PDB file of C-alpha atoms and ligand atoms in Angstrom:
ATOM      1  CA  MET O 161     -29.373 -81.241 -34.623  1.00 32.00           C
ATOM      2  CA  ASP O 162     -29.050 -83.508 -31.633  1.00 32.00           C
ATOM      3  CA  VAL O 163     -31.366 -86.361 -30.883  1.00 32.00           C
ATOM      4  CA  LEU O 164     -33.082 -84.900 -27.865  1.00 31.00           C
ATOM      5  CA  GLY O 165     -33.030 -81.358 -29.083  1.00 32.00           C
ATOM      6  CA  HIS O 166     -35.059 -81.867 -32.236  1.00 37.00           C
ATOM      7  CA  TYR O 167     -38.198 -79.809 -31.930  1.00 33.00           C
ATOM      8  CA  ASP O 168     -39.689 -78.943 -35.252  1.00 38.00           C
ATOM      9  CA  HIS O 169     -43.456 -79.455 -35.441  1.00 34.00           C
ATOM     10  CA  GLY O 170     -43.863 -79.798 -39.159  1.00 38.00           C
ATOM     11  CA  ASP O 171     -40.853 -81.972 -39.714  1.00 40.00           C
ATOM     12  CA  THR O 172     -41.640 -84.254 -36.830  1.00 44.00           C
ATOM     13  CA  ILE O 173     -45.157 -84.852 -38.044  1.00 44.00           C
ATOM     14  CA  ALA O 174     -44.013 -85.382 -41.595  1.00 43.00           C
ATOM     15  CA  SER O 175     -41.302 -87.771 -40.484  1.00 46.00           C
ATOM     16  CA  HIS O 176     -43.842 -89.969 -38.798  1.00 49.00           C
ATOM     17  CA  GLU O 177     -45.686 -90.414 -42.009  1.00 51.00           C
ATOM     18  CA  THR O 178     -42.910 -90.549 -44.512  1.00 49.00           C
ATOM     19  CA  ALA O 179     -40.086 -92.088 -42.417  1.00 45.00           C
ATOM     20  CA  PRO O 180     -36.999 -92.468 -42.401  1.00 43.00           C
ATOM     21  CA  ARG O 181     -35.733 -88.863 -42.282  1.00 44.00           C
ATOM     22  CA  PHE O 182     -35.634 -88.747 -38.471  1.00 42.00           C
ATOM     23  CA  GLU O 183     -35.681 -92.493 -38.022  1.00 43.00           C
ATOM     24  CA  ARG O 184     -32.661 -92.324 -35.748  1.00 51.00           C
ATOM     25  CA  GLN O 185     -34.500 -90.407 -33.090  1.00 86.00           C
ATOM     26  CA  GLY O 186     -37.972 -91.736 -33.632  1.00 96.00           C
ATOM     27  CA  THR O 187     -41.326 -90.018 -33.570  1.00 97.00           C
ATOM     28  CA  VAL O 188     -44.391 -90.059 -31.382  1.00 98.00           C
ATOM     29  CA  ALA O 189     -48.034 -89.612 -32.360  1.00 98.00           C
ATOM     30  CA  LEU O 190     -51.028 -89.393 -30.038  1.00 98.00           C
ATOM     31  CA  VAL O 191     -53.687 -91.096 -32.076  1.00 98.00           C
ATOM     32  CA  GLY O 192     -57.436 -91.302 -31.476  1.00 98.00           C
ATOM     33  CA  ALA O 193     -58.858 -94.758 -32.063  1.00 98.00           C
ATOM     34  CA  GLY O 194     -62.499 -93.672 -31.872  1.00 98.00           C
ATOM     35  CA  PRO O 195     -65.140 -95.347 -29.722  1.00 98.00           C
ATOM     36  CA  GLY O 196     -64.641 -98.884 -30.954  1.00 97.00           C
ATOM     37  CA  ASP O 197     -66.125 -99.455 -34.387  1.00 98.00           C
ATOM     38  CA  PRO O 198     -63.068 -99.911 -36.634  1.00 97.00           C
ATOM     39  CA  ASP O 199     -64.884 -98.165 -39.480  1.00 97.00           C
ATOM     40  CA  LEU O 200     -64.732 -94.992 -37.383  1.00 98.00           C
ATOM     41  CA  LEU O 201     -60.944 -94.913 -37.383  1.00 98.00           C
ATOM     42  CA  THR O 202     -59.708 -91.955 -39.429  1.00 98.00           C
ATOM     43  CA  VAL O 203     -57.648 -92.524 -42.541  1.00 98.00           C
ATOM     44  CA  LYS O 204     -54.732 -90.698 -40.906  1.00 98.00           C
ATOM     45  CA  ALA O 205     -54.940 -92.830 -37.774  1.00 98.00           C
ATOM     46  CA  GLN O 206     -54.904 -95.973 -39.888  1.00 98.00           C
ATOM     47  CA  ARG O 207     -51.923 -94.673 -41.852  1.00 98.00           C
ATOM     48  CA  LEU O 208     -49.869 -93.956 -38.734  1.00 98.00           C
ATOM     49  CA  ILE O 209     -50.855 -97.268 -37.172  1.00 98.00           C
ATOM     50  CA  ASP O 210     -49.749 -99.099 -40.320  1.00 97.00           C
ATOM     51  CA  ALA O 211     -46.348 -97.381 -40.129  1.00 97.00           C
ATOM     52  CA  ALA O 212     -45.854 -97.847 -36.377  1.00 98.00           C
ATOM     53  CA  ASP O 213     -42.987 -99.801 -34.869  1.00 98.00           C
ATOM     54  CA  VAL O 214     -44.633 -99.824 -31.466  1.00 98.00           C
ATOM     55  CA  VAL O 215     -48.174 -99.114 -30.285  1.00 98.00           C
ATOM     56  CA  LEU O 216     -48.948 -98.291 -26.658  1.00 98.00           C
ATOM     57  CA  TYR O 217     -52.685 -98.593 -26.217  1.00 97.00           C
ATOM     58  CA  ASP O 218     -55.400 -97.987 -23.630  1.00 94.00           C
ATOM     59  CA  GLU O 219     -57.885-100.526 -22.360  1.00 94.00           C
ATOM     60  CA  LEU O 220     -60.550 -98.478 -24.175  1.00 95.00           C
ATOM     61  CA  VAL O 221     -59.139 -99.428 -27.564  1.00 97.00           C
ATOM     62  CA  SER O 222     -61.481-102.105 -28.867  1.00 95.00           C
ATOM     63  CA  ASP O 223     -60.452-105.607 -29.919  1.00 96.00           C
ATOM     64  CA  ALA O 224     -61.694-104.798 -33.421  1.00 97.00           C
ATOM     65  CA  ILE O 225     -59.192-101.931 -33.634  1.00 97.00           C
ATOM     66  CA  LEU O 226     -56.386-103.977 -32.095  1.00 97.00           C
ATOM     67  CA  ALA O 227     -56.978-106.538 -34.826  1.00 97.00           C
ATOM     68  CA  LEU O 228     -55.898-103.870 -37.328  1.00 96.00           C
ATOM     69  CA  LEU O 229     -52.452-103.356 -35.799  1.00 97.00           C
ATOM     70  CA  PRO O 230     -49.671-104.515 -38.079  1.00 96.00           C
ATOM     71  CA  ALA O 231     -48.235-107.887 -37.113  1.00 96.00           C
ATOM     72  CA  ALA O 232     -44.731-106.436 -37.080  1.00 96.00           C
ATOM     73  CA  ALA O 233     -45.574-103.701 -34.560  1.00 98.00           C
ATOM     74  CA  GLU O 234     -44.829-104.271 -30.905  1.00 98.00           C
ATOM     75  CA  ARG O 235     -48.045-103.950 -28.862  1.00 97.00           C
ATOM     76  CA  ILE O 236     -47.900-102.627 -25.351  1.00 96.00           C
ATOM     77  CA  PRO O 237     -51.102-102.438 -23.288  1.00 95.00           C
ATOM     78  CA  VAL O 238     -50.861 -99.519 -20.890  1.00 94.00           C
ATOM     79  CA  GLY O 239     -54.488 -99.350 -19.783  1.00 85.00           C
ATOM     80  CA  LYS O 240     -55.334 -97.965 -16.403  1.00 64.00           C
ATOM     81  CA  LEU O 241     -58.046-100.374 -15.391  1.00 61.00           C
ATOM     82  CA  LYS O 242     -60.570 -99.313 -12.752  1.00 50.00           C
ATOM     83  CA  GLY O 243     -58.926 -99.728  -9.365  1.00 54.00           C
ATOM     84  CA  ARG O 244     -55.906-101.449 -10.868  1.00 59.00           C
ATOM     85  CA  HIS O 245     -53.226 -99.505 -12.692  1.00 59.00           C
ATOM     86  CA  ARG O 246     -51.353-101.521 -15.202  1.00 76.00           C
ATOM     87  CA  ARG O 247     -48.894 -98.647 -15.782  1.00 87.00           C
ATOM     88  CA  THR O 248     -48.683 -95.330 -14.036  1.00 92.00           C
ATOM     89  CA  GLN O 249     -48.872 -92.177 -16.132  1.00 94.00           C
ATOM     90  CA  ASP O 250     -45.212 -91.502 -15.342  1.00 96.00           C
ATOM     91  CA  GLU O 251     -44.274 -94.924 -16.661  1.00 95.00           C
ATOM     92  CA  ILE O 252     -46.282 -94.351 -19.829  1.00 96.00           C
ATOM     93  CA  ASN O 253     -44.653 -90.959 -20.392  1.00 97.00           C
ATOM     94  CA  GLN O 254     -41.207 -92.439 -19.940  1.00 97.00           C
ATOM     95  CA  ALA O 255     -41.970 -95.397 -22.204  1.00 97.00           C
ATOM     96  CA  LEU O 256     -43.022 -93.052 -25.028  1.00 97.00           C
ATOM     97  CA  VAL O 257     -39.718 -91.208 -24.833  1.00 97.00           C
ATOM     98  CA  ASP O 258     -37.645 -94.368 -24.416  1.00 97.00           C
ATOM     99  CA  HIS O 259     -39.138 -96.011 -27.492  1.00 98.00           C
ATOM    100  CA  ALA O 260     -38.754 -92.866 -29.563  1.00 97.00           C
ATOM    101  CA  ARG O 261     -35.133 -92.505 -28.493  1.00 96.00           C
ATOM    102  CA  ARG O 262     -34.524 -95.931 -29.917  1.00 96.00           C
ATOM    103  CA  GLY O 263     -35.457 -94.467 -33.301  1.00 96.00           C
ATOM    104  CA  ARG O 264     -38.899 -96.038 -33.380  1.00 97.00           C
ATOM    105  CA  ARG O 265     -42.173 -94.716 -34.750  1.00 98.00           C
ATOM    106  CA  VAL O 266     -44.293 -94.693 -31.632  1.00 98.00           C
ATOM    107  CA  VAL O 267     -48.078 -94.581 -31.722  1.00 98.00           C
ATOM    108  CA  ARG O 268     -49.844 -93.795 -28.478  1.00 98.00           C
ATOM    109  CA  LEU O 269     -53.301 -95.104 -29.287  1.00 98.00           C
ATOM    110  CA  LYS O 270     -56.160 -93.784 -27.179  1.00 98.00           C
ATOM    111  CA  GLY O 271     -59.863 -94.562 -27.131  1.00 98.00           C
ATOM    112  CA  GLY O 272     -62.043 -91.866 -28.684  1.00 98.00           C
ATOM    113  CA  ASP O 273     -60.234 -88.576 -29.167  1.00 98.00           C
ATOM    114  CA  PRO O 274     -56.793 -88.095 -27.599  1.00 98.00           C
ATOM    115  CA  SER O 275     -57.607 -84.595 -26.401  1.00 97.00           C
ATOM    116  CA  LEU O 276     -60.693 -85.456 -24.341  1.00 98.00           C
ATOM    117  CA  PHE O 277     -60.275 -87.032 -20.917  1.00 97.00           C
ATOM    118  CA  ALA O 278     -57.191 -88.866 -22.111  1.00 95.00           C
ATOM    119  CA  ARG O 279     -54.319 -87.207 -20.244  1.00 95.00           C
ATOM    120  CA  ALA O 280     -52.834 -85.992 -23.479  1.00 96.00           C
ATOM    121  CA  GLY O 281     -51.720 -82.801 -21.748  1.00 96.00           C
ATOM    122  CA  GLU O 282     -49.418 -84.657 -19.385  1.00 97.00           C
ATOM    123  CA  GLU O 283     -47.961 -86.697 -22.217  1.00 97.00           C
ATOM    124  CA  LEU O 284     -47.443 -83.577 -24.334  1.00 98.00           C
ATOM    125  CA  ASP O 285     -45.697 -81.827 -21.439  1.00 98.00           C
ATOM    126  CA  PHE O 286     -43.349 -84.721 -20.862  1.00 97.00           C
ATOM    127  CA  LEU O 287     -42.624 -85.331 -24.531  1.00 97.00           C
ATOM    128  CA  ARG O 288     -41.908 -81.657 -25.154  1.00 97.00           C
ATOM    129  CA  ARG O 289     -39.610 -81.514 -22.167  1.00 97.00           C
ATOM    130  CA  HIS O 290     -37.690 -84.337 -23.827  1.00 96.00           C
ATOM    131  CA  GLY O 291     -37.563 -82.735 -27.235  1.00 95.00           C
ATOM    132  CA  TYR O 292     -40.459 -84.419 -28.973  1.00 96.00           C
ATOM    133  CA  GLU O 293     -43.423 -82.657 -30.519  1.00 96.00           C
ATOM    134  CA  PRO O 294     -45.927 -85.412 -31.148  1.00 97.00           C
ATOM    135  CA  ALA O 295     -48.468 -85.393 -33.914  1.00 97.00           C
ATOM    136  CA  ILE O 296     -52.019 -85.366 -32.578  1.00 98.00           C
ATOM    137  CA  VAL O 297     -54.500 -87.298 -34.652  1.00 98.00           C
ATOM    138  CA  PRO O 298     -58.099 -86.626 -33.638  1.00 98.00           C
ATOM    139  CA  GLY O 299     -60.489 -89.492 -33.165  1.00 98.00           C
ATOM    140  CA  ILE O 300     -64.242 -89.682 -32.926  1.00 98.00           C
ATOM    141  CA  THR O 301     -65.027 -89.075 -29.303  1.00 98.00           C
ATOM    142  CA  ALA O 302     -67.501 -91.279 -27.441  1.00 98.00           C
ATOM    143  CA  ALA O 303     -70.166 -88.551 -27.377  1.00 98.00           C
ATOM    144  CA  LEU O 304     -70.241 -88.257 -31.156  1.00 98.00           C
ATOM    145  CA  GLY O 305     -69.868 -91.970 -31.813  1.00 98.00           C
ATOM    146  CA  CYS O 306     -72.543 -92.984 -29.309  1.00 98.00           C
ATOM    147  CA  ALA O 307     -74.999 -90.327 -30.454  1.00 98.00           C
ATOM    148  CA  ALA O 308     -74.677 -91.451 -34.052  1.00 98.00           C
ATOM    149  CA  ALA O 309     -74.933 -95.093 -33.053  1.00 97.00           C
ATOM    150  CA  ILE O 310     -78.360 -94.508 -31.536  1.00 97.00           C
ATOM    151  CA  GLY O 311     -79.586 -92.233 -34.315  1.00 97.00           C
ATOM    152  CA  MET O 312     -79.541 -89.074 -32.240  1.00 97.00           C
ATOM    153  CA  PRO O 313     -78.262 -85.556 -32.879  1.00 98.00           C
ATOM    154  CA  LEU O 314     -76.632 -83.867 -29.904  1.00 98.00           C
ATOM    155  CA  THR O 315     -78.254 -80.537 -30.671  1.00 98.00           C
ATOM    156  CA  ASP O 316     -81.669 -79.839 -32.120  1.00 98.00           C
ATOM    157  CA  ARG O 317     -82.905 -76.325 -32.738  1.00 97.00           C
ATOM    158  CA  ARG O 318     -86.263 -77.271 -31.243  1.00 96.00           C
ATOM    159  CA  SER O 319     -84.897 -78.494 -27.930  1.00 95.00           C
ATOM    160  CA  SER O 320     -81.147 -78.065 -27.467  1.00 97.00           C
ATOM    161  CA  SER O 321     -78.802 -75.290 -28.538  1.00 97.00           C
ATOM    162  CA  SER O 322     -75.647 -76.406 -26.748  1.00 97.00           C
ATOM    163  CA  VAL O 323     -73.755 -79.482 -25.631  1.00 98.00           C
ATOM    164  CA  THR O 324     -71.740 -79.720 -22.446  1.00 97.00           C
ATOM    165  CA  ILE O 325     -69.187 -82.515 -22.227  1.00 98.00           C
ATOM    166  CA  VAL O 326     -68.162 -83.208 -18.673  1.00 97.00           C
ATOM    167  CA  THR O 327     -66.397 -85.873 -16.651  1.00 97.00           C
ATOM    168  CA  GLY O 328     -68.471 -87.582 -13.976  1.00 97.00           C
ATOM    169  CA  GLN O 329     -65.490 -88.090 -11.702  1.00 94.00           C
ATOM    170  CA  ALA O 330     -63.686 -85.450  -9.702  1.00 92.00           C
ATOM    171  CA  ARG O 331     -59.927 -85.863  -9.428  1.00 89.00           C
ATOM    172  CA  GLU O 332     -58.712 -87.553  -6.290  1.00 87.00           C
ATOM    173  CA  GLY O 333     -58.319 -84.969  -3.549  1.00 90.00           C
ATOM    174  CA  GLU O 334     -60.516 -82.420  -5.320  1.00 90.00           C
ATOM    175  CA  PRO O 335     -64.013 -81.401  -4.177  1.00 89.00           C
ATOM    176  CA  ALA O 336     -66.979 -83.349  -5.527  1.00 93.00           C
ATOM    177  CA  ILE O 337     -68.487 -82.003  -8.751  1.00 95.00           C
ATOM    178  CA  ASP O 338     -71.263 -79.491  -8.138  1.00 97.00           C
ATOM    179  CA  TRP O 339     -73.886 -80.893 -10.513  1.00 98.00           C
ATOM    180  CA  ARG O 340     -76.302 -78.049  -9.742  1.00 98.00           C
ATOM    181  CA  ARG O 341     -74.351 -75.779 -12.058  1.00 96.00           C
ATOM    182  CA  HIS O 342     -74.872 -78.186 -14.956  1.00 97.00           C
ATOM    183  CA  ALA O 343     -78.664 -78.020 -14.675  1.00 97.00           C
ATOM    184  CA  GLY O 344     -80.444 -76.255 -17.490  1.00 93.00           C
ATOM    185  CA  GLN O 345     -83.089 -76.439 -20.173  1.00 92.00           C
ATOM    186  CA  ARG O 346     -82.580 -76.490 -23.941  1.00 96.00           C
ATOM    187  CA  ARG O 347     -79.177 -78.075 -23.693  1.00 97.00           C
ATOM    188  CA  THR O 348     -77.582 -81.496 -23.816  1.00 98.00           C
ATOM    189  CA  LEU O 349     -75.314 -82.753 -21.073  1.00 98.00           C
ATOM    190  CA  VAL O 350     -72.938 -85.595 -21.904  1.00 98.00           C
ATOM    191  CA  VAL O 351     -71.237 -87.228 -18.950  1.00 98.00           C
ATOM    192  CA  TYR O 352     -68.150 -89.380 -19.409  1.00 98.00           C
ATOM    193  CA  MET O 353     -67.147 -91.773 -16.607  1.00 97.00           C
ATOM    194  CA  GLY O 354     -70.334 -90.904 -14.734  1.00 97.00           C
ATOM    195  CA  ARG O 355     -71.952 -94.255 -14.117  1.00 95.00           C
ATOM    196  CA  ASP O 356     -70.661 -94.701 -10.561  1.00 94.00           C
ATOM    197  CA  ASN O 357     -71.895 -91.247  -9.622  1.00 96.00           C
ATOM    198  CA  ALA O 358     -75.341 -91.480 -11.198  1.00 97.00           C
ATOM    199  CA  ALA O 359     -77.195 -90.804  -7.944  1.00 97.00           C
ATOM    200  CA  ALA O 360     -75.133 -87.699  -7.170  1.00 97.00           C
ATOM    201  CA  ILE O 361     -75.641 -86.459 -10.732  1.00 98.00           C
ATOM    202  CA  VAL O 362     -79.419 -86.758 -10.415  1.00 98.00           C
ATOM    203  CA  ASP O 363     -79.512 -85.168  -6.965  1.00 98.00           C
ATOM    204  CA  GLY O 364     -77.379 -82.231  -8.033  1.00 98.00           C
ATOM    205  CA  LEU O 365     -79.146 -81.576 -11.330  1.00 98.00           C
ATOM    206  CA  VAL O 366     -82.590 -81.728  -9.744  1.00 98.00           C
ATOM    207  CA  ALA O 367     -81.411 -79.470  -6.904  1.00 98.00           C
ATOM    208  CA  GLY O 368     -80.212 -77.065  -9.597  1.00 98.00           C
ATOM    209  CA  GLY O 369     -83.654 -76.982 -11.213  1.00 97.00           C
ATOM    210  CA  GLN O 370     -83.454 -79.740 -13.843  1.00 97.00           C
ATOM    211  CA  ASP O 371     -86.737 -81.509 -14.470  1.00 97.00           C
ATOM    212  CA  ALA O 372     -86.526 -85.062 -13.101  1.00 97.00           C
ATOM    213  CA  ARG O 373     -88.480 -86.169 -16.208  1.00 97.00           C
ATOM    214  CA  THR O 374     -85.691 -85.022 -18.580  1.00 97.00           C
ATOM    215  CA  PRO O 375     -84.904 -87.898 -20.968  1.00 97.00           C
ATOM    216  CA  VAL O 376     -81.597 -89.713 -20.448  1.00 98.00           C
ATOM    217  CA  ALA O 377     -79.703 -92.428 -22.270  1.00 98.00           C
ATOM    218  CA  VAL O 378     -76.928 -94.620 -20.934  1.00 98.00           C
ATOM    219  CA  ILE O 379     -74.914 -96.115 -23.778  1.00 98.00           C
ATOM    220  CA  ALA O 380     -72.435 -98.872 -22.984  1.00 98.00           C
ATOM    221  CA  ASN O 381     -69.865-100.144 -25.491  1.00 97.00           C
ATOM    222  CA  GLY O 382     -71.153 -97.544 -27.919  1.00 98.00           C
ATOM    223  CA  THR O 383     -70.578 -98.279 -31.648  1.00 98.00           C
ATOM    224  CA  ARG O 384     -69.341-101.798 -30.847  1.00 97.00           C
ATOM    225  CA  GLU O 385     -71.045-105.060 -31.659  1.00 96.00           C
ATOM    226  CA  ASP O 386     -72.005-105.463 -28.008  1.00 96.00           C
ATOM    227  CA  GLN O 387     -73.459-101.947 -27.660  1.00 97.00           C
ATOM    228  CA  ARG O 388     -76.245-101.677 -25.083  1.00 96.00           C
ATOM    229  CA  VAL O 389     -78.536 -98.706 -24.495  1.00 97.00           C
ATOM    230  CA  ALA O 390     -80.917 -97.915 -21.685  1.00 96.00           C
ATOM    231  CA  THR O 391     -83.221 -94.905 -21.843  1.00 97.00           C
ATOM    232  CA  GLY O 392     -85.602 -93.355 -19.360  1.00 97.00           C
ATOM    233  CA  THR O 393     -85.957 -90.255 -17.256  1.00 97.00           C
ATOM    234  CA  LEU O 394     -83.358 -88.449 -15.186  1.00 98.00           C
ATOM    235  CA  ALA O 395     -84.990 -89.790 -12.001  1.00 97.00           C
ATOM    236  CA  GLU O 396     -84.348 -93.309 -13.315  1.00 97.00           C
ATOM    237  CA  LEU O 397     -80.686 -92.721 -14.136  1.00 98.00           C
ATOM    238  CA  PRO O 398     -79.177 -94.670 -11.201  1.00 97.00           C
ATOM    239  CA  ALA O 399     -81.235 -97.740 -12.121  1.00 97.00           C
ATOM    240  CA  LEU O 400     -80.485 -97.363 -15.853  1.00 97.00           C
ATOM    241  CA  ALA O 401     -76.781 -97.062 -15.123  1.00 96.00           C
ATOM    242  CA  GLN O 402     -76.853-100.389 -13.280  1.00 94.00           C
ATOM    243  CA  ARG O 403     -78.264-102.259 -16.261  1.00 92.00           C
ATOM    244  CA  HIS O 404     -74.955-102.554 -18.071  1.00 87.00           C
ATOM    245  CA  ASP O 405     -71.861-104.605 -17.405  1.00 89.00           C
ATOM    246  CA  GLU O 406     -69.855-102.465 -15.018  1.00 90.00           C
ATOM    247  CA  ARG O 407     -66.644-103.110 -16.963  1.00 92.00           C
ATOM    248  CA  ALA O 408     -68.061-101.685 -20.206  1.00 95.00           C
ATOM    249  CA  PRO O 409     -67.334 -98.023 -20.967  1.00 97.00           C
ATOM    250  CA  ALA O 410     -70.603 -96.140 -20.608  1.00 98.00           C
ATOM    251  CA  LEU O 411     -71.730 -92.666 -21.529  1.00 98.00           C
ATOM    252  CA  ILE O 412     -74.663 -90.717 -20.106  1.00 98.00           C
ATOM    253  CA  VAL O 413     -76.612 -88.302 -22.294  1.00 98.00           C
ATOM    254  CA  ILE O 414     -79.135 -86.025 -20.590  1.00 98.00           C
ATOM    255  CA  GLY O 415     -81.521 -83.838 -22.564  1.00 98.00           C
ATOM    256  CA  ASP O 416     -84.534 -83.749 -24.830  1.00 97.00           C
ATOM    257  CA  VAL O 417     -82.523 -84.893 -27.855  1.00 98.00           C
ATOM    258  CA  VAL O 418     -82.683 -88.403 -26.360  1.00 98.00           C
ATOM    259  CA  ARG O 419     -86.304 -88.489 -27.533  1.00 97.00           C
ATOM    260  CA  LEU O 420     -84.960 -88.552 -31.087  1.00 97.00           C
ATOM    261  CA  SER O 421     -82.848 -91.654 -30.580  1.00 97.00           C
ATOM    262  CA  THR O 422     -83.852 -95.025 -31.933  1.00 95.00           C
ATOM    263  CA  ALA O 423     -83.486 -96.316 -28.380  1.00 93.00           C
ATOM    264  CA  TRP O 424     -86.103 -93.982 -26.912  1.00 93.00           C
ATOM    265  CA  ALA O 425     -89.030 -96.040 -25.741  1.00 76.00           C
ATOM    266  CA  PRO O 426     -91.559 -93.707 -24.200  1.00 58.00           C
ATOM    267  CA  ALA O 427     -94.687 -95.035 -22.556  1.00 51.00           C
ATOM    268  CA  GLU O 428     -96.768 -92.960 -24.975  1.00 50.00           C
ATOM    269  CA  PRO O 429     -96.486 -93.040 -28.815  1.00 50.00           C
ATOM    270  CA  ALA O 430     -93.590 -90.899 -30.064  1.00 49.00           C
ATOM    271  CA  TRP O 431     -95.775 -88.401 -31.917  1.00 50.00           C
ATOM    272  CA  THR O 432     -97.357 -87.259 -28.676  1.00 45.00           C
ATOM    273  CA  ALA O 433     -94.009 -86.606 -27.024  1.00 47.00           C
ATOM    274  CA  ALA O 434     -93.924 -83.010 -25.828  1.00 46.00           C
ATOM    275  CA  TRP O 435     -91.053 -80.848 -27.020  1.00 41.00           C
TER     276      TRP O 435
HETATM  277  C1  LIG J 592     -61.025 -91.840 -19.903  1.00 53.15           C
HETATM  278  S1  LIG J 592     -62.469 -91.419 -20.812  1.00 53.15           S
HETATM  279  C2  LIG J 592     -61.799 -91.392 -22.438  1.00 53.15           C
HETATM  280  C3  LIG J 592     -62.648 -90.656 -23.423  1.00 53.15           C
HETATM  281  C4  LIG J 592     -62.121 -90.744 -24.835  1.00 53.15           C
HETATM  282  N1  LIG J 592     -60.847 -90.061 -24.962  1.00 53.15           N
HETATM  283  C5  LIG J 592     -63.094 -90.204 -25.856  1.00 53.15           C
HETATM  284  O1  LIG J 592     -62.804 -89.170 -26.475  1.00 53.15           O
HETATM  285  O2  LIG J 592     -64.145 -90.816 -26.058  1.00 53.15           O
HETATM  286  C6  LIG J 592     -63.325 -92.945 -20.736  1.00 53.15           C
HETATM  287  C7  LIG J 592     -64.829 -92.765 -20.798  1.00 53.15           C
HETATM  288  O3  LIG J 592     -65.246 -92.453 -22.116  1.00 53.15           O
HETATM  289  C8  LIG J 592     -66.530 -92.983 -22.355  1.00 53.15           C
HETATM  290  N2  LIG J 592     -66.443 -93.926 -23.469  1.00 53.15           N
HETATM  291  C9  LIG J 592     -65.374 -94.165 -24.213  1.00 53.15           C
HETATM  292  N3  LIG J 592     -65.654 -95.046 -25.196  1.00 53.15           N
HETATM  293  C10 LIG J 592     -66.954 -95.362 -25.059  1.00 53.15           C
HETATM  294  C11 LIG J 592     -67.842 -96.221 -25.757  1.00 53.15           C
HETATM  295  N4  LIG J 592     -67.445 -96.931 -26.811  1.00 53.15           N
HETATM  296  N5  LIG J 592     -69.126 -96.297 -25.329  1.00 53.15           N
HETATM  297  C12 LIG J 592     -69.531 -95.574 -24.266  1.00 53.15           C
HETATM  298  N6  LIG J 592     -68.744 -94.753 -23.564  1.00 53.15           N
HETATM  299  C13 LIG J 592     -67.470 -94.642 -23.951  1.00 53.15           C
HETATM  300  C14 LIG J 592     -66.960 -93.667 -21.059  1.00 53.15           C
HETATM  301  O4  LIG J 592     -67.667 -92.734 -20.273  1.00 53.15           O
HETATM  302  C15 LIG J 592     -65.628 -94.002 -20.444  1.00 53.15           C
HETATM  303  O5  LIG J 592     -65.720 -94.192 -19.051  1.00 53.15           O
END
């Protein structure tokens, strides 16, 4: 079995955890770090992190999680900061393969869940083309972490029977998102990376028939010690979105479930809130 040709799912995953069977050629794992609270790291993520020789991490990975990295592991920040790319995706892909080829246990640590808005597909493509089948370790995505952190379910049989998770940013060169098609009653809309497009989101949803009084929450630094939450109506979203530090990751939740959150501060007492 040659170094680049090794391509066995089960064995590769096992080797990451139990070393040193394939030590010579290394292993790669795409690991979800969750939204920031270190207690939300999965046991498997912690186990792979503890065994890692090198960790390439996003800017979304919180300081509290970084503090858990083993002292012996090499740490490589590869965050793509807003407007300023520290590493291109191509460079990250290549670095994963290069480190693995040196026989290292490589952890690619991503904020939240690695399969949601985290470019895991491109990394998987590249790694597979180079003979690596990475383990994927799910993490708690921002939507779930933030909802729990403000005491809110994402569905509620009285007011919401589905959740839509959507990015607030269209890809460069692609048409703007048509928010009208995301309008709807009895559902929850969760928008990642939407803060800069808050006005367009409101305009589109209202044009699509969404009530401008629909409750919304903007959660910044969700689950972290510096978590901030602003709640109000859909019409107020652009102003709510401005309340937080623009560098903090922020999530927008739109729907009646927001009334159930501990952060909901309606003008009228909660028991009169209309479902
Ligand atoms: C590139 S996406 C990555 C999503 C991540 N893979 C996940 O599953 O949560 C980055 C966006 O996720 C959201 N996000 C991630 N962590 C967050 C947190 N702790 N609080 C609020 N929003 C967060 C924000 O909308 C942020 O702009």
